[in-house]
PDB file of C-alpha atoms in Angstrom:
ATOM      1  CA  MET A 204     -76.988  14.108  33.127  1.00 45.00           C
ATOM      2  CA  GLU A 205     -80.410  14.932  31.758  1.00 57.00           C
ATOM      3  CA  LYS A 206     -80.633  15.095  27.997  1.00 60.00           C
ATOM      4  CA  VAL A 207     -81.959  18.372  26.645  1.00 61.00           C
ATOM      5  CA  GLY A 208     -83.600  18.263  23.255  1.00 71.00           C
ATOM      6  CA  LEU A 209     -83.106  21.234  20.985  1.00 71.00           C
ATOM      7  CA  ASN A 210     -85.064  21.560  17.799  1.00 82.00           C
ATOM      8  CA  ILE A 211     -82.637  22.896  15.255  1.00 82.00           C
ATOM      9  CA  THR A 212     -82.483  22.190  11.574  1.00 86.00           C
ATOM     10  CA  GLN A 213     -79.608  20.434   9.874  1.00 86.00           C
ATOM     11  CA  LYS A 214     -78.652  23.749   8.271  1.00 90.00           C
ATOM     12  CA  GLU A 215     -78.563  25.492  11.685  1.00 90.00           C
ATOM     13  CA  PHE A 216     -76.497  22.649  13.148  1.00 89.00           C
ATOM     14  CA  LYS A 217     -73.968  22.897  10.331  1.00 91.00           C
ATOM     15  CA  GLN A 218     -73.715  26.685  10.797  1.00 94.00           C
ATOM     16  CA  LEU A 219     -73.177  26.337  14.555  1.00 93.00           C
ATOM     17  CA  SER A 220     -70.606  23.626  13.893  1.00 93.00           C
ATOM     18  CA  LYS A 221     -68.771  25.881  11.449  1.00 96.00           C
ATOM     19  CA  TRP A 222     -68.717  28.735  13.975  1.00 96.00           C
ATOM     20  CA  ALA A 223     -67.428  26.406  16.710  1.00 95.00           C
ATOM     21  CA  GLU A 224     -64.665  25.214  14.385  1.00 95.00           C
ATOM     22  CA  ASN A 225     -63.732  28.810  13.530  1.00 97.00           C
ATOM     23  CA  VAL A 226     -63.561  29.737  17.225  1.00 96.00           C
ATOM     24  CA  TYR A 227     -61.392  26.703  17.938  1.00 96.00           C
ATOM     25  CA  ASN A 228     -59.013  27.449  15.069  1.00 97.00           C
ATOM     26  CA  THR A 229     -58.706  31.088  16.149  1.00 97.00           C
ATOM     27  CA  VAL A 230     -57.964  30.115  19.750  1.00 96.00           C
ATOM     28  CA  VAL A 231     -55.304  27.632  18.599  1.00 96.00           C
ATOM     29  CA  VAL A 232     -53.497  30.434  16.757  1.00 97.00           C
ATOM     30  CA  ILE A 233     -53.816  32.804  19.731  1.00 96.00           C
ATOM     31  CA  ASP A 234     -52.597  30.087  22.109  1.00 95.00           C
ATOM     32  CA  TYR A 235     -49.542  29.436  19.944  1.00 96.00           C
ATOM     33  CA  PHE A 236     -48.746  33.142  19.749  1.00 96.00           C
ATOM     34  CA  VAL A 237     -49.144  33.718  23.494  1.00 95.00           C
ATOM     35  CA  ALA A 238     -47.111  30.611  24.350  1.00 94.00           C
ATOM     36  CA  SER A 239     -44.296  31.595  22.002  1.00 95.00           C
ATOM     37  CA  GLN A 240     -44.031  35.172  23.345  1.00 94.00           C
ATOM     38  CA  PRO A 241     -43.595  34.736  27.134  1.00 90.00           C
ATOM     39  CA  GLU A 242     -41.179  37.664  27.315  1.00 95.00           C
ATOM     40  CA  ILE A 243     -44.081  40.015  26.550  1.00 95.00           C
ATOM     41  CA  GLU A 244     -45.769  40.574  29.905  1.00 95.00           C
ATOM     42  CA  GLU A 245     -49.270  40.849  28.462  1.00 94.00           C
ATOM     43  CA  CYS A 246     -48.879  37.523  26.648  1.00 93.00           C
ATOM     44  CA  TYR A 247     -47.499  35.915  29.794  1.00 94.00           C
ATOM     45  CA  ASN A 248     -50.492  37.192  31.786  1.00 95.00           C
ATOM     46  CA  LEU A 249     -53.005  36.036  29.169  1.00 94.00           C
ATOM     47  CA  ALA A 250     -51.538  32.546  28.735  1.00 94.00           C
ATOM     48  CA  PRO A 251     -53.640  30.806  31.438  1.00 94.00           C
ATOM     49  CA  VAL A 252     -56.845  32.439  30.193  1.00 96.00           C
ATOM     50  CA  VAL A 253     -56.120  31.433  26.609  1.00 96.00           C
ATOM     51  CA  LYS A 254     -55.315  27.853  27.693  1.00 95.00           C
ATOM     52  CA  HIS A 255     -58.684  27.643  29.462  1.00 97.00           C
ATOM     53  CA  LEU A 256     -60.459  29.127  26.452  1.00 96.00           C
ATOM     54  CA  ARG A 257     -58.743  26.611  24.175  1.00 96.00           C
ATOM     55  CA  CYS A 258     -59.961  23.717  26.330  1.00 96.00           C
ATOM     56  CA  ASP A 259     -63.533  25.019  26.223  1.00 96.00           C
ATOM     57  CA  ALA A 260     -63.359  25.624  22.467  1.00 95.00           C
ATOM     58  CA  ASP A 261     -61.975  22.114  22.000  1.00 95.00           C
ATOM     59  CA  LEU A 262     -64.877  20.605  23.947  1.00 95.00           C
ATOM     60  CA  LEU A 263     -67.414  22.599  21.951  1.00 93.00           C
ATOM     61  CA  ASN A 264     -65.853  21.633  18.636  1.00 93.00           C
ATOM     62  CA  ALA A 265     -65.664  17.976  19.714  1.00 93.00           C
ATOM     63  CA  PHE A 266     -69.364  18.060  20.641  1.00 91.00           C
ATOM     64  CA  PHE A 267     -70.311  19.080  17.121  1.00 90.00           C
ATOM     65  CA  ILE A 268     -67.976  16.514  15.564  1.00 90.00           C
ATOM     66  CA  ASP A 269     -69.391  13.746  17.776  1.00 89.00           C
ATOM     67  CA  HIS A 270     -73.024  14.630  17.079  1.00 85.00           C
ATOM     68  CA  GLU A 271     -72.709  15.259  13.361  1.00 82.00           C
ATOM     69  CA  GLU A 272     -73.387  11.571  12.650  1.00 77.00           C
ATOM     70  CA  GLU A 273     -76.605  11.629  14.710  1.00 75.00           C
ATOM     71  CA  LEU A 274     -77.956  14.474  12.624  1.00 70.00           C
ATOM     72  CA  GLU A 275     -77.405  12.587   9.377  1.00 66.00           C
ATOM     73  CA  LYS A 276     -79.520   9.605  10.555  1.00 62.00           C
TER      74      LYS A 276
END
């Protein structure tokens, strides 16, 4: 995969990382709620979408965690 260079400051990176972490934490709570309420039809219908969203949020959050060390160099 081709590496794309983005010119962002350390402050911008930290803000994006914080937002990604907030999204991930929110999705974890939503996923738990939806999974624990299968008798509610709307929750049952949303469960696969929320699972997919949680996977994407996890990948995004992991990206920022993995690249945080590179920024500090």
